[in-house]
XYZ file of C-alpha atoms in Angstrom:
243
model
C 84.840 -72.896 -66.837
C 84.055 -74.536 -70.050
C 80.191 -74.794 -71.396
C 79.631 -78.468 -70.211
C 80.838 -77.607 -66.887
C 78.504 -74.625 -67.035
C 75.354 -76.533 -68.112
C 75.769 -79.003 -65.561
C 76.104 -76.322 -62.585
C 72.817 -74.268 -63.934
C 71.464 -77.849 -64.165
C 72.154 -78.249 -60.621
C 71.006 -74.777 -59.392
C 67.777 -75.198 -61.079
C 67.143 -78.515 -59.389
C 67.857 -77.329 -56.220
C 65.426 -74.042 -56.836
C 62.704 -76.094 -58.183
C 63.076 -78.599 -55.499
C 63.061 -75.623 -52.619
C 59.692 -73.959 -54.522
C 57.985 -77.463 -54.647
C 58.746 -78.082 -50.652
C 57.864 -74.750 -49.670
C 54.284 -74.782 -51.872
C 54.003 -77.965 -50.382
C 54.434 -76.596 -46.619
C 51.982 -73.535 -47.126
C 49.380 -75.931 -48.689
C 49.782 -78.304 -46.107
C 49.919 -75.383 -43.210
C 46.418 -73.548 -44.975
C 45.028 -76.726 -44.712
C 45.737 -77.617 -41.039
C 44.101 -74.045 -40.296
C 41.010 -74.892 -42.003
C 40.943 -78.167 -40.537
C 41.387 -76.469 -36.583
C 39.167 -74.122 -37.679
C 36.532 -76.163 -38.512
C 36.909 -78.746 -35.414
C 37.642 -75.456 -33.127
C 40.921 -76.820 -32.291
C 44.509 -74.894 -31.772
C 47.917 -76.586 -31.521
C 48.271 -77.416 -27.780
C 44.665 -76.691 -27.115
C 42.269 -79.255 -25.161
C 38.916 -80.304 -26.050
C 36.260 -82.953 -24.497
C 35.546 -86.587 -25.827
C 32.519 -87.176 -24.383
C 31.496 -91.129 -24.021
C 28.496 -92.840 -23.542
C 27.800 -96.230 -21.600
C 26.906 -99.400 -23.068
C 23.302 -100.075 -23.201
C 22.388 -101.886 -19.872
C 25.685 -101.952 -17.854
C 27.210 -99.044 -15.876
C 30.595 -97.449 -16.454
C 31.621 -99.769 -19.770
C 31.534 -98.559 -23.310
C 30.490 -100.592 -26.539
C 33.440 -101.421 -28.537
C 31.714 -100.025 -31.643
C 31.545 -96.766 -29.913
C 35.303 -97.401 -28.716
C 36.098 -97.324 -32.182
C 34.601 -94.141 -32.843
C 36.472 -92.506 -29.936
C 39.853 -93.704 -31.612
C 39.037 -92.361 -35.260
C 37.678 -88.989 -33.280
C 40.691 -89.132 -31.488
C 43.254 -89.562 -34.701
C 41.350 -86.347 -35.951
C 41.738 -84.213 -32.542
C 45.890 -85.707 -32.822
C 46.023 -84.461 -36.183
C 44.495 -80.825 -35.134
C 47.526 -80.893 -32.439
C 44.653 -80.561 -29.784
C 44.454 -83.047 -27.039
C 41.329 -85.081 -25.833
C 40.249 -85.298 -22.574
C 37.959 -88.281 -22.156
C 34.964 -87.982 -19.704
C 31.919 -89.894 -18.938
C 28.774 -88.822 -19.919
C 27.923 -88.371 -16.354
C 30.574 -86.819 -15.440
C 30.428 -83.934 -17.990
C 29.572 -81.057 -16.017
C 30.703 -78.123 -17.924
C 29.310 -75.815 -20.207
C 28.818 -75.199 -24.029
C 31.496 -73.149 -25.905
C 34.655 -72.980 -23.851
C 36.033 -76.274 -25.362
C 35.134 -78.018 -28.238
C 33.159 -80.999 -27.672
C 32.561 -84.665 -29.092
C 29.714 -85.823 -28.187
C 29.107 -90.059 -28.809
C 25.721 -91.920 -28.526
C 22.272 -91.859 -28.419
C 20.206 -89.874 -25.419
C 19.201 -93.320 -23.758
C 22.847 -93.893 -23.127
C 24.199 -90.338 -22.957
C 22.839 -87.743 -20.239
C 24.647 -84.947 -22.291
C 23.339 -85.785 -25.395
C 19.933 -85.629 -23.952
C 20.908 -82.436 -22.834
C 21.981 -80.989 -25.872
C 19.015 -82.666 -27.963
C 16.855 -81.061 -25.421
C 18.609 -77.317 -25.295
C 20.057 -77.119 -28.892
C 17.820 -79.233 -31.221
C 14.394 -78.874 -30.035
C 13.041 -80.031 -33.173
C 14.490 -83.391 -33.100
C 12.811 -86.120 -31.301
C 14.363 -89.177 -30.702
C 12.289 -92.336 -28.799
C 13.960 -93.521 -25.807
C 11.063 -96.074 -24.704
C 11.994 -99.559 -24.930
C 8.881 -100.621 -25.903
C 8.098 -101.079 -28.723
C 11.136 -102.635 -30.090
C 10.730 -101.339 -33.250
C 10.395 -97.645 -32.381
C 13.314 -97.659 -30.219
C 15.591 -94.989 -31.226
C 13.241 -94.020 -33.709
C 13.862 -90.152 -35.030
C 10.983 -87.761 -35.501
C 12.360 -84.528 -37.302
C 10.058 -82.096 -39.483
C 6.920 -84.209 -39.044
C 9.267 -87.058 -40.760
C 9.553 -90.521 -38.658
C 12.821 -92.502 -39.366
C 12.629 -96.122 -37.958
C 15.888 -98.183 -38.093
C 16.298 -101.591 -38.356
C 19.014 -103.318 -36.683
C 21.521 -104.413 -39.557
C 19.530 -103.629 -42.317
C 18.852 -99.490 -42.342
C 19.477 -97.415 -39.609
C 19.739 -93.823 -38.820
C 22.322 -91.437 -37.337
C 22.289 -87.580 -37.048
C 25.833 -85.716 -37.274
C 25.737 -82.014 -35.982
C 28.129 -79.063 -35.583
C 26.596 -76.504 -32.941
C 27.931 -73.503 -31.744
C 26.649 -72.038 -28.543
C 27.969 -70.010 -25.539
C 30.446 -67.262 -25.040
C 33.574 -69.137 -26.169
C 32.520 -70.102 -29.648
C 34.043 -73.464 -29.488
C 31.650 -76.105 -31.532
C 29.842 -79.109 -29.789
C 30.181 -82.216 -32.669
C 26.897 -84.930 -31.991
C 26.900 -88.271 -33.161
C 23.587 -89.487 -32.061
C 22.660 -92.565 -33.874
C 20.063 -95.528 -33.395
C 22.581 -98.314 -32.812
C 26.501 -98.188 -31.995
C 27.730 -99.080 -35.284
C 25.805 -95.923 -36.664
C 28.107 -94.095 -33.866
C 31.133 -95.275 -35.592
C 29.275 -94.846 -39.210
C 28.931 -91.114 -38.172
C 32.544 -90.369 -37.163
C 33.845 -91.944 -39.792
C 31.546 -89.823 -42.355
C 33.438 -86.709 -40.628
C 36.679 -87.693 -41.266
C 36.099 -88.716 -44.701
C 33.790 -85.434 -45.898
C 35.061 -82.706 -43.323
C 36.708 -80.634 -45.935
C 33.505 -80.573 -48.297
C 31.458 -79.663 -44.976
C 33.807 -76.999 -44.250
C 33.202 -75.639 -47.348
C 29.672 -76.114 -47.432
C 28.829 -74.701 -43.710
C 32.109 -72.465 -43.121
C 31.953 -71.898 -39.471
C 28.132 -72.583 -39.153
C 25.932 -75.483 -37.573
C 24.720 -78.130 -39.677
C 22.313 -81.627 -38.908
C 22.528 -83.823 -41.066
C 20.417 -87.127 -41.200
C 22.884 -89.995 -42.340
C 21.675 -93.994 -43.329
C 24.020 -96.733 -42.977
C 22.775 -99.521 -44.989
C 23.488 -103.364 -44.439
C 25.527 -103.163 -41.612
C 25.692 -106.862 -40.536
C 27.674 -106.941 -43.972
C 29.254 -103.403 -44.381
C 29.950 -102.505 -40.634
C 29.786 -98.381 -40.823
C 30.869 -97.808 -44.098
C 28.606 -97.345 -46.677
C 26.261 -94.616 -45.390
C 24.140 -92.336 -47.563
C 23.174 -88.790 -46.864
C 19.513 -88.860 -46.263
C 18.894 -84.883 -45.923
C 20.057 -81.350 -44.365
C 17.691 -81.175 -41.236
C 19.185 -78.118 -39.760
C 16.168 -76.158 -39.904
C 13.575 -78.173 -38.718
C 15.824 -79.806 -35.969
C 16.906 -76.247 -34.511
C 13.104 -74.659 -34.861
C 10.952 -76.106 -31.650
C 7.718 -77.863 -32.447
C 5.035 -76.223 -31.885
C 1.805 -77.923 -30.133
C -1.171 -78.336 -32.409
C -4.161 -75.959 -31.229
C -6.670 -77.853 -29.478
C -10.033 -78.429 -31.531
C -13.267 -77.656 -30.188
């Protein structure tokens, strides 16, 4: 074998080894990222999870088209983890917490299961479900602070990851004042889940998000208002009566 041929063979071998190492590295990083993503969402390959849908305001058995978009985005996240979503209507989801990962969409006025979750898991987060006065509908009260939404201008949504029950699987809540805010919260989760996993690990969090000018930007412009985990998970104590 002459010198030129030997150099060619060595070059080919070096290229093959480099390509193999690169492929192994990318595969390892992808699998590690997948495991972290699955752990954060409480999903494993082939597992099942609950996707609890609300109803469109003023109607029975139908879902707002914006909430449908939110469900599609959540379904994509679930599929990426190799899991299967089981879609159930809010008033048909009669199952405990922790056995299956759960994604619950919609405010308590259109989602009974959300109302139950807020009552049992987030006793310090109050959401007004009264229809009058209109400006107070959907108003959040958290830690003594009040957050009123203005449709299409400034709207608020709570994004939470909570754990309860013996199974240890998380419950994700997307509780917004308007349908567009639910989709904004699902999109925020899809975009920031890696950062949230680094920050909170497998622990709970409750974030208050603000959707800015949705009539122009839809669900895309979202700001983090505050981490309200401590206030939301602490029951509100009644003020002592004065005499």
